[in-house]
Coordinates of C-alpha atoms and ligand atoms in Angstrom, one line a residue:
M1 CA 9.8 12.6 -1.6
N2 CA 7.0 11.2 -3.4
T3 CA 6.4 6.8 -3.2
K4 CA 2.8 7.0 -4.4
V5 CA 2.3 4.8 -7.6
T6 CA -0.6 4.7 -9.4
I7 CA -2.7 2.3 -11.4
A8 CA -6.2 2.4 -13.5
G9 CA -7.4 5.2 -11.3
V10 CA -6.2 3.5 -7.6
E11 CA -3.3 4.7 -5.6
L12 CA -1.1 3.1 -4.5
K13 CA 0.9 4.2 -1.3
N14 CA 4.0 2.9 -1.8
P15 CA 4.2 0.2 -5.4
V16 CA 5.3 -2.8 -2.9
M17 CA 1.9 -5.9 -3.3
T18 CA 2.2 -9.6 -2.8
A19 CA 2.2 -11.5 -5.4
S20 CA -0.6 -14.1 -5.1
G21 CA -0.8 -17.5 -3.6
T22 CA 2.0 -16.5 -1.4
F23 CA 0.5 -14.5 1.1
G24 CA -2.9 -15.8 2.1
S25 CA -5.4 -13.1 2.4
G26 CA -2.6 -11.8 5.2
A27 CA -3.8 -12.5 8.5
E28 CA -0.9 -14.7 8.8
F29 CA 1.6 -11.6 7.9
S30 CA 0.0 -9.8 10.4
E31 CA 1.7 -11.5 12.9
F32 CA 4.5 -10.0 12.0
Y33 CA 3.8 -6.2 10.7
D34 CA 0.8 -4.0 9.8
L35 CA 0.1 -4.8 6.1
G36 CA -0.6 -1.1 5.6
A37 CA 3.3 -0.9 5.2
L38 CA 2.4 -2.5 1.9
G39 CA 0.5 -0.8 -1.5
A40 CA -1.5 -3.8 -2.0
V41 CA -2.2 -7.0 -0.8
V42 CA -2.9 -8.9 -3.8
T43 CA -5.3 -12.4 -2.6
K44 CA -4.6 -15.9 -3.6
G45 CA -7.0 -17.1 -5.9
V46 CA -10.4 -17.3 -5.3
A47 CA -12.6 -19.5 -7.1
N48 CA -16.9 -19.6 -7.9
V49 CA -17.0 -22.6 -6.1
P50 CA -14.7 -24.8 -3.6
W51 CA -11.6 -26.5 -5.2
P52 CA -9.6 -29.6 -3.2
G53 CA -6.1 -28.3 -5.1
N54 CA -3.7 -30.8 -6.3
P55 CA -2.8 -34.5 -4.2
T56 CA 0.2 -34.0 -2.8
P57 CA 3.1 -33.4 -2.1
R58 CA 2.6 -30.1 -4.1
I59 CA 6.0 -28.3 -3.3
A60 CA 9.4 -29.1 -4.0
E61 CA 12.7 -27.0 -3.2
T62 CA 14.7 -26.1 -6.3
R63 CA 17.9 -24.1 -6.4
S64 CA 17.7 -20.6 -5.4
G65 CA 13.7 -21.4 -6.3
M66 CA 11.1 -23.8 -6.0
L67 CA 8.0 -25.6 -7.8
N68 CA 4.7 -26.1 -6.9
A69 CA 1.5 -27.5 -7.8
I70 CA -0.8 -26.5 -5.5
G71 CA -3.8 -26.3 -7.7
L72 CA -5.6 -23.0 -6.7
Q73 CA -7.1 -24.4 -3.9
N74 CA -9.6 -22.0 -2.6
P75 CA -12.3 -21.8 -0.2
G76 CA -14.6 -20.1 -3.0
I77 CA -15.9 -16.7 -3.5
D78 CA -18.6 -17.1 -0.7
V79 CA -16.4 -17.8 2.2
F80 CA -14.0 -15.8 1.3
V81 CA -16.5 -12.8 0.5
K82 CA -17.4 -13.2 3.8
R83 CA -13.7 -14.2 5.9
D84 CA -11.2 -12.6 3.4
I85 CA -12.3 -9.3 2.8
P86 CA -13.7 -7.6 6.3
F87 CA -10.1 -9.4 7.3
L88 CA -7.9 -6.7 5.2
K89 CA -10.0 -4.2 5.1
K90 CA -8.9 -3.0 9.1
Y91 CA -5.5 -2.7 7.1
D92 CA -4.4 0.7 4.9
T93 CA -3.8 -1.0 2.0
K94 CA -5.4 -1.7 -1.2
I95 CA -7.1 -5.7 -1.6
I96 CA -6.7 -6.4 -5.3
V97 CA -8.3 -10.1 -5.3
N98 CA -6.7 -12.2 -7.9
V99 CA -9.6 -14.2 -9.4
C100 CA -9.3 -18.0 -11.3
G101 CA -11.4 -20.3 -12.9
K102 CA -12.3 -23.2 -15.5
S103 CA -14.5 -21.1 -17.7
E104 CA -15.6 -17.6 -19.0
E105 CA -18.1 -18.3 -17.1
D106 CA -16.6 -19.4 -13.4
Y107 CA -14.2 -16.2 -13.7
C108 CA -17.2 -14.1 -14.8
E109 CA -19.5 -15.3 -11.9
V110 CA -16.5 -14.4 -9.5
V111 CA -16.4 -10.4 -11.3
E112 CA -19.9 -10.6 -10.8
R113 CA -20.4 -11.1 -7.5
L114 CA -16.8 -8.9 -6.4
A115 CA -18.7 -5.9 -8.3
D116 CA -20.4 -4.5 -4.5
E117 CA -17.9 -5.9 -2.4
P118 CA -14.8 -3.1 -1.2
V119 CA -12.1 -4.6 -3.8
D120 CA -9.7 -2.6 -5.3
M121 CA -8.4 -4.2 -7.9
L122 CA -9.6 -7.7 -9.6
E123 CA -6.2 -9.6 -11.1
I124 CA -7.4 -12.6 -13.4
N125 CA -5.3 -15.4 -13.2
V126 CA -5.0 -16.8 -16.7
S127 CA -1.5 -18.0 -16.2
C128 CA -1.5 -21.1 -13.8
P129 CA 0.6 -24.2 -15.0
N130 CA -0.9 -26.1 -12.8
V131 CA -4.6 -26.7 -13.5
K132 CA -6.0 -28.9 -16.0
E133 CA -8.5 -26.7 -17.9
G134 CA -8.8 -23.3 -18.2
G135 CA -6.2 -21.3 -16.0
I136 CA -2.9 -22.0 -18.7
A137 CA -5.2 -22.5 -22.0
F138 CA -6.3 -18.6 -22.0
G139 CA -3.2 -17.6 -21.0
Q140 CA -1.4 -19.0 -24.2
D141 CA -3.6 -18.3 -26.7
P142 CA -3.9 -14.4 -27.8
K143 CA -7.4 -14.6 -29.1
A144 CA -8.3 -16.8 -26.2
L145 CA -7.2 -14.2 -23.9
Q146 CA -8.6 -11.1 -25.4
H147 CA -12.4 -12.9 -25.4
I148 CA -12.1 -13.9 -21.8
T149 CA -10.1 -9.9 -21.6
E150 CA -13.4 -8.4 -23.1
Q151 CA -15.9 -10.7 -20.8
V152 CA -14.7 -10.0 -17.4
K153 CA -14.0 -6.1 -18.8
K154 CA -18.0 -6.2 -19.4
R155 CA -19.3 -6.8 -15.8
A156 CA -16.5 -5.8 -13.9
K157 CA -16.8 -2.8 -11.7
Q158 CA -13.2 -2.9 -10.9
P159 CA -10.1 -1.7 -13.2
V160 CA -8.8 -5.0 -14.5
I161 CA -5.2 -6.6 -14.0
M162 CA -4.7 -10.0 -16.2
K163 CA -1.9 -12.1 -15.0
L164 CA 0.3 -12.9 -17.6
S165 CA 1.9 -16.2 -18.0
P166 CA 6.1 -16.7 -19.1
N167 CA 5.2 -20.3 -20.8
V168 CA 4.7 -18.6 -24.2
T169 CA 7.3 -18.1 -26.9
D170 CA 6.4 -14.0 -27.1
I171 CA 4.8 -12.5 -24.0
T172 CA 3.8 -8.9 -26.4
V173 CA 1.6 -11.2 -28.2
M174 CA 0.3 -11.6 -25.3
A175 CA -0.2 -8.5 -23.5
K176 CA -1.4 -6.9 -26.6
A177 CA -4.7 -9.3 -26.6
A178 CA -4.8 -8.5 -23.6
E179 CA -4.6 -5.1 -23.9
A180 CA -6.8 -4.9 -26.6
G181 CA -9.7 -6.5 -24.9
G182 CA -9.9 -3.5 -22.5
A183 CA -7.5 -4.6 -19.8
D184 CA -6.1 -1.4 -17.7
A185 CA -3.2 -3.3 -16.2
L186 CA -0.9 -6.6 -16.5
S187 CA 0.7 -8.4 -14.2
M188 CA 4.1 -10.5 -14.7
I189 CA 5.1 -13.3 -14.4
N190 CA 3.4 -15.9 -13.5
T191 CA 5.1 -19.5 -12.5
L192 CA 7.4 -20.9 -15.5
T193 CA 6.5 -25.0 -15.9
G194 CA 9.1 -27.0 -14.4
M195 CA 9.8 -30.8 -13.2
K196 CA 11.8 -32.5 -10.8
I197 CA 12.7 -35.6 -9.9
D198 CA 12.8 -37.5 -6.4
I199 CA 16.2 -39.8 -7.4
H200 CA 16.1 -41.4 -4.9
R201 CA 12.2 -42.6 -4.6
R202 CA 12.3 -42.8 -7.9
T203 CA 9.2 -41.1 -9.1
F204 CA 8.7 -36.8 -9.4
A205 CA 9.1 -34.8 -6.8
I206 CA 5.9 -33.2 -7.2
A207 CA 2.5 -35.7 -7.3
N208 CA 1.7 -33.4 -10.3
K209 CA 4.7 -34.3 -12.2
T210 CA 5.4 -30.6 -13.4
G211 CA 5.1 -27.5 -11.2
G212 CA 5.2 -24.0 -11.3
M213 CA 9.0 -22.5 -10.7
S214 CA 9.4 -19.1 -9.0
G215 CA 11.7 -17.2 -6.9
P216 CA 15.6 -15.7 -7.5
A217 CA 15.9 -18.3 -10.4
V218 CA 13.6 -16.6 -12.5
K219 CA 13.7 -13.4 -11.7
P220 CA 16.2 -12.3 -15.1
V221 CA 13.2 -13.6 -17.0
A222 CA 10.8 -12.1 -16.1
V223 CA 12.7 -8.7 -15.7
R224 CA 13.5 -9.6 -20.1
M225 CA 9.5 -9.7 -19.8
V226 CA 8.6 -6.6 -17.8
Y227 CA 11.2 -4.8 -20.0
Q228 CA 9.9 -5.9 -23.4
T229 CA 5.6 -5.5 -22.2
A230 CA 7.0 -1.7 -20.9
Q231 CA 8.4 -0.9 -24.9
A232 CA 5.1 -3.1 -26.6
V233 CA 1.8 -1.5 -24.9
N234 CA 0.9 1.2 -22.9
I235 CA -0.9 0.1 -20.2
P236 CA 0.7 0.1 -16.5
I237 CA 3.1 -3.0 -15.7
I238 CA 2.8 -5.0 -12.0
G239 CA 6.0 -7.1 -12.1
M240 CA 7.4 -10.5 -10.5
G241 CA 9.2 -13.1 -10.2
G242 CA 12.1 -13.2 -7.8
I243 CA 11.8 -10.5 -5.9
T244 CA 13.8 -11.0 -2.6
N245 CA 14.7 -7.8 -1.6
A246 CA 14.6 -3.6 -2.8
D247 CA 17.5 -4.1 -5.5
D248 CA 15.1 -6.8 -7.2
A249 CA 12.2 -4.6 -7.5
L250 CA 14.3 -1.8 -8.7
E251 CA 16.0 -3.5 -11.2
F252 CA 11.8 -4.4 -12.6
I253 CA 11.2 -1.0 -11.9
L254 CA 13.9 0.9 -13.9
A255 CA 13.0 -1.8 -16.7
G256 CA 9.2 -0.8 -17.3
A257 CA 6.8 -1.7 -14.3
T258 CA 4.7 0.6 -11.6
A259 CA 4.4 -1.5 -9.0
V260 CA 6.1 -5.0 -7.9
S261 CA 5.2 -7.8 -6.3
V262 CA 7.0 -10.1 -3.4
G263 CA 5.8 -13.5 -3.4
T264 CA 8.4 -16.9 -2.7
A265 CA 11.0 -14.8 -0.5
N266 CA 7.5 -14.4 1.7
F267 CA 8.0 -18.0 2.8
A268 CA 11.2 -17.5 3.8
N269 CA 11.3 -14.1 4.8
P270 CA 7.7 -12.8 6.2
Y271 CA 9.3 -9.5 6.7
A272 CA 10.8 -9.5 2.7
A273 CA 7.1 -6.9 1.4
K274 CA 8.4 -4.9 3.8
E275 CA 11.8 -4.6 3.7
V276 CA 11.0 -4.0 -0.3
A277 CA 9.4 -1.1 0.5
E278 CA 12.0 0.2 3.1
G279 CA 14.8 -0.5 1.1
I280 CA 13.4 1.9 -2.3
E281 CA 12.7 4.7 0.3
N282 CA 16.5 4.1 0.9
Y283 CA 17.6 3.9 -2.1
M284 CA 15.6 7.4 -3.1
R285 CA 16.6 9.2 -0.3
R286 CA 20.4 7.9 -1.4
Y287 CA 20.3 9.1 -5.1
Q288 CA 18.2 11.6 -4.4
V289 CA 15.5 10.3 -6.0
E290 CA 12.8 12.8 -5.6
D291 CA 9.6 11.2 -7.5
I292 CA 9.6 7.2 -7.7
R293 CA 7.9 7.5 -10.9
D294 CA 11.3 9.1 -12.5
L295 CA 12.2 5.8 -12.2
I296 CA 9.5 3.6 -13.9
G297 CA 11.3 2.9 -17.4
A298 CA 13.9 4.8 -16.9
V299 CA 16.1 2.2 -18.4
R300 CA 15.7 1.9 -22.4
Ligands
LIG1 C1 3.2 -21.7 -3.6 C2 2.6 -20.7 -4.5 C3 1.4 -20.3 -4.5 C4 1.2 -19.5 -6.0 N1 -0.1 -19.4 -5.9 C5 -1.0 -18.3 -7.0 C6 -2.4 -17.9 -7.5 O1 -3.1 -18.5 -6.4 N2 -2.4 -17.2 -8.2 C7 -1.8 -16.7 -9.4 O2 -2.2 -15.5 -10.5 N3 -0.1 -16.7 -8.8 C8 -0.1 -18.1 -8.4 N4 1.5 -18.4 -8.0 C9 2.3 -17.1 -8.7 C10 3.2 -15.9 -8.2 O3 1.8 -15.5 -7.1 C11 4.0 -15.5 -8.8 O4 3.3 -15.0 -9.2 C12 5.5 -15.9 -9.0 O5 5.8 -17.2 -8.3 C13 6.4 -15.6 -9.0 O6 6.7 -14.7 -8.2 P1 7.9 -15.2 -7.2 O7 9.7 -15.2 -8.1 O8 7.9 -13.3 -5.9 O9 6.9 -15.7 -6.0 C14 2.0 -18.9 -6.8 C15 3.1 -19.0 -6.4 C16 3.9 -20.1 -5.5 C17 5.1 -20.5 -5.0

């Protein structure tokens, strides 16, 4: 039985990754299981300098999901390179570094800093709804997206995954712009902009007023966007949005995703990503699927 998939020449032992920002850099989760059970670990977004993030409260529960407006708090690339990469290198899994920035120059600086690091792929977050400058501005304008993709590609030594926002009218326009800019792969979806009001305090549940919605409630939107994008581009897609178990992950794969990421589910069940990988194998045994690649995009 083959569970290996290849993205931009990088072979993953199975198609299951963690979604950026929901798994730290793996340290806390390594107390629960061997990270070598996963195809890849995707780190929390890292910028050229430390970011403090947004004021609290910055997370809130919603029905079948959550809102967050962390604002990409991160220790900056220097600390990240010294602390997090050596930690992840101990495990037999691929390392994907999620990169954030406020300007093209910020993104490019981080990408250049990572050029000689033992990192397998870069995921460029142009889709965070919770930062005022940069971030989503690139992810909602196809010209800006194509341009930043070209700039990053010029400097990157590792394959580049562009992470797309669902907060657009037509995701395929953005997907094609990233592909035209030279992206090696796409990941989707980032969070959907939402709002929750605390009726007792009569104010916003999140200090930022709006937050990014994630978790099971967004899954049908995400599966639809992966399907549409798979029909529109020729580069691999990493699908995410509400994946809680292997059945959810298989929906994304059948819709056209080459790999999947588990995000919000990690908070409720620290074993979630590992269980998704195991559950995909069980499904393959049950239906006598010899090669996971036969499932990718099998539903048209
Ligand atoms: C608390 C939290 C923090 C996140 N931080 C990041 C981040 O730093 N970079 C990024 O690209 N996406 C970030 N995301 C988005 C997730 O990686 C993922 O795209 C989204 O949550 C949908 O997947 P899910 O429903 O499985 O969580 C974050 C999501 C959550 C819930």
